[in-house]
Amino acid sequence: MSGFPEDIYTEPSGIDADTLANLGPLRPMAGIWEGVRGLDVKPKAEGPKKQAYVERIELQPIDPQTNGPQLFYGLRYHTHIVKPEQVKTYHEQVGYWLWESAASSLIHTLTIPRGQIVMATGKASADARQFELIAARDAIRSNPFLEYAFNTVEFRIKVSINADGTWSYDEDTVMMIRGQAEPFHHTDRNTLTKVAEPTPNPLAR
């Protein structure tokens, strides 16, 4: 019923050491990127507030990962965001983008230093130029205060690989805010331009 094999221990044979050659739709995202026209729409007591931001994100290939027969190729990432002309961190995020070729599946994990973790999943073809990943309520964990005051019930991220070599994302974090009857859509979007190439994963060097 699960679609998984009976043999849950045996790893696949012939695993390729070169992660960059096996990233499917994630391949164009590998490298170091900057975006200077980010837009964040966040909740405030007086209503939604728009905030421009500047972003730097590093996505580096990791060695192939297995769970028995399951095989992932992926990118480890670190995102650092500031407001224009400022030094203080506005947002920071770490995690992984993972591609499972056999299932045409994508996983995006994120952790932020305000006590929240998310795992979003989606499907795509190996040559897809657009894809979307979604995390439902059971794939989101927040610290007790956020659960009480800003309860995240869904997360979505849409990625577009652009013809000019850039890539863009559009995020929607849906929250139930204490004292409000309707969900709030906390959105973020940006377009990233490559500033440096990725470093090959350790096994491929």
Short mmCIF file of C-alpha atoms in Angstrom, two decimals, residues 25-171:
data_model
loop_
_atom_site.label_atom_id
_atom_site.label_comp_id
_atom_site.label_asym_id
_atom_site.label_seq_id
_atom_site.Cartn_x
_atom_site.Cartn_y
_atom_site.Cartn_z
CA PRO A 25 15.64 20.30 -11.46
CA LEU A 26 17.88 21.61 -8.65
CA ARG A 27 21.02 21.73 -10.82
CA PRO A 28 20.54 25.36 -11.99
CA MET A 29 20.29 26.49 -8.34
CA ALA A 30 23.75 25.24 -7.30
CA GLY A 31 26.18 28.04 -6.48
CA ILE A 32 26.28 31.33 -4.60
CA TRP A 33 23.59 33.89 -5.32
CA GLU A 34 22.53 37.42 -4.46
CA GLY A 35 19.17 39.15 -4.76
CA VAL A 36 18.66 42.86 -4.16
CA ARG A 37 14.92 43.25 -4.81
CA GLY A 38 13.36 40.96 -2.23
CA LEU A 39 9.90 41.82 -0.87
CA ASP A 40 8.54 40.59 2.47
CA VAL A 41 4.91 41.11 3.53
CA LYS A 42 4.67 40.42 7.25
CA PRO A 43 2.08 40.81 10.00
CA LYS A 44 2.04 43.81 12.33
CA ALA A 45 -0.50 44.96 14.92
CA GLU A 46 -1.62 47.75 12.57
CA GLY A 47 -1.86 45.41 9.56
CA PRO A 48 0.39 43.95 6.84
CA LYS A 49 3.75 45.68 6.37
CA LYS A 50 5.91 45.54 3.24
CA GLN A 51 9.67 45.33 3.70
CA ALA A 52 12.35 45.33 1.00
CA TYR A 53 15.36 43.08 1.59
CA VAL A 54 18.75 42.05 0.21
CA GLU A 55 19.65 38.36 0.19
CA ARG A 56 22.69 36.14 -0.18
CA ILE A 57 22.19 32.38 -0.47
CA GLU A 58 24.83 29.69 -0.82
CA LEU A 59 23.76 26.28 -2.18
CA GLN A 60 26.53 23.68 -2.19
CA PRO A 61 26.32 20.03 -3.29
CA ILE A 62 26.52 17.32 -0.64
CA ASP A 63 27.59 13.71 -1.06
CA PRO A 64 24.82 11.25 -2.08
CA GLN A 65 22.60 10.22 0.84
CA THR A 66 20.77 6.90 1.25
CA ASN A 67 18.00 5.50 3.42
CA GLY A 68 18.36 1.86 2.42
CA PRO A 69 17.14 1.82 -1.21
CA GLN A 70 16.20 5.52 -1.17
CA LEU A 71 18.81 7.75 -2.83
CA PHE A 72 19.03 11.53 -2.52
CA TYR A 73 21.27 14.04 -4.26
CA GLY A 74 21.10 17.48 -2.74
CA LEU A 75 22.26 20.96 -1.89
CA ARG A 76 23.06 22.28 1.57
CA TYR A 77 22.10 25.95 1.84
CA HIS A 78 22.51 29.02 4.00
CA THR A 79 20.44 32.14 3.46
CA HIS A 80 21.35 35.50 4.99
CA ILE A 81 19.05 38.50 4.59
CA VAL A 82 19.38 42.15 5.62
CA LYS A 83 17.36 45.28 5.06
CA PRO A 84 18.85 47.60 2.39
CA GLU A 85 21.85 49.58 3.67
CA GLN A 86 21.88 47.68 6.99
CA VAL A 87 24.21 45.10 8.57
CA LYS A 88 21.94 43.55 11.22
CA THR A 89 20.50 40.18 10.22
CA TYR A 90 16.86 40.47 9.17
CA HIS A 91 16.41 36.76 8.45
CA GLU A 92 18.65 33.71 8.47
CA GLN A 93 17.85 30.20 7.32
CA VAL A 94 19.66 26.88 6.83
CA GLY A 95 18.63 23.52 5.42
CA TYR A 96 18.70 21.22 2.39
CA TRP A 97 17.19 20.90 -1.06
CA LEU A 98 16.96 17.18 -1.96
CA TRP A 99 16.16 15.36 -5.21
CA GLU A 100 15.06 11.73 -5.39
CA SER A 101 15.20 10.75 -9.05
CA ALA A 102 13.47 7.38 -8.68
CA ALA A 103 10.35 9.03 -7.26
CA SER A 104 10.62 12.36 -9.14
CA SER A 105 10.39 13.94 -5.69
CA LEU A 106 11.77 17.08 -4.09
CA ILE A 107 12.25 17.93 -0.42
CA HIS A 108 13.02 21.36 1.01
CA THR A 109 13.94 21.60 4.68
CA LEU A 110 14.34 24.88 6.53
CA THR A 111 15.34 25.91 10.01
CA ILE A 112 15.23 29.47 11.32
CA PRO A 113 16.74 30.80 14.58
CA ARG A 114 13.38 31.83 15.99
CA GLY A 115 12.59 28.22 16.89
CA GLN A 116 10.89 26.85 13.78
CA ILE A 117 11.52 23.97 11.37
CA VAL A 118 9.66 22.98 8.19
CA MET A 119 9.83 20.18 5.62
CA ALA A 120 8.09 20.84 2.31
CA THR A 121 7.69 18.23 -0.45
CA GLY A 122 6.73 18.19 -4.11
CA LYS A 123 6.99 16.41 -7.44
CA ALA A 124 8.81 17.48 -10.61
CA SER A 125 10.45 16.10 -13.72
CA ALA A 126 14.24 16.09 -13.90
CA ASP A 127 14.21 18.94 -16.44
CA ALA A 128 11.46 21.03 -14.81
CA ARG A 129 11.95 24.78 -14.89
CA GLN A 130 9.17 25.46 -12.40
CA PHE A 131 8.12 23.49 -9.34
CA GLU A 132 6.23 23.93 -6.09
CA LEU A 133 6.73 22.34 -2.67
CA ILE A 134 4.20 22.35 0.16
CA ALA A 135 4.37 21.69 3.90
CA ALA A 136 1.10 20.94 5.65
CA ARG A 137 0.53 21.45 9.36
CA ASP A 138 2.05 18.09 10.35
CA ALA A 139 5.36 18.98 8.66
CA ILE A 140 5.82 22.24 10.60
CA ARG A 141 7.17 22.58 14.14
CA SER A 142 7.32 25.88 16.04
CA ASN A 143 8.31 26.92 19.53
CA PRO A 144 5.44 27.24 22.06
CA PHE A 145 5.12 31.03 21.73
CA LEU A 146 4.82 30.88 17.94
CA GLU A 147 2.23 28.10 18.28
CA TYR A 148 0.29 30.36 20.64
CA ALA A 149 0.57 33.67 18.79
CA PHE A 150 1.51 33.02 15.14
CA ASN A 151 0.51 29.44 14.38
CA THR A 152 1.86 28.38 10.96
CA VAL A 153 -0.59 26.00 9.29
CA GLU A 154 0.89 25.78 5.77
CA PHE A 155 4.03 26.71 3.85
CA ARG A 156 4.46 26.86 0.09
CA ILE A 157 7.42 27.73 -2.09
CA LYS A 158 7.32 28.08 -5.88
CA VAL A 159 10.61 28.11 -7.77
CA SER A 160 11.14 29.36 -11.33
CA ILE A 161 14.39 28.80 -13.24
CA ASN A 162 14.68 31.77 -15.57
CA ALA A 163 16.04 31.88 -19.12
CA ASP A 164 18.62 34.56 -18.21
CA GLY A 165 20.37 32.29 -15.70
CA THR A 166 18.68 33.70 -12.61
CA TRP A 167 16.13 31.89 -10.48
CA SER A 168 13.18 33.18 -8.48
CA TYR A 169 11.10 32.01 -5.57
CA ASP A 170 7.68 32.96 -4.23
CA GLU A 171 6.87 31.83 -0.69
#
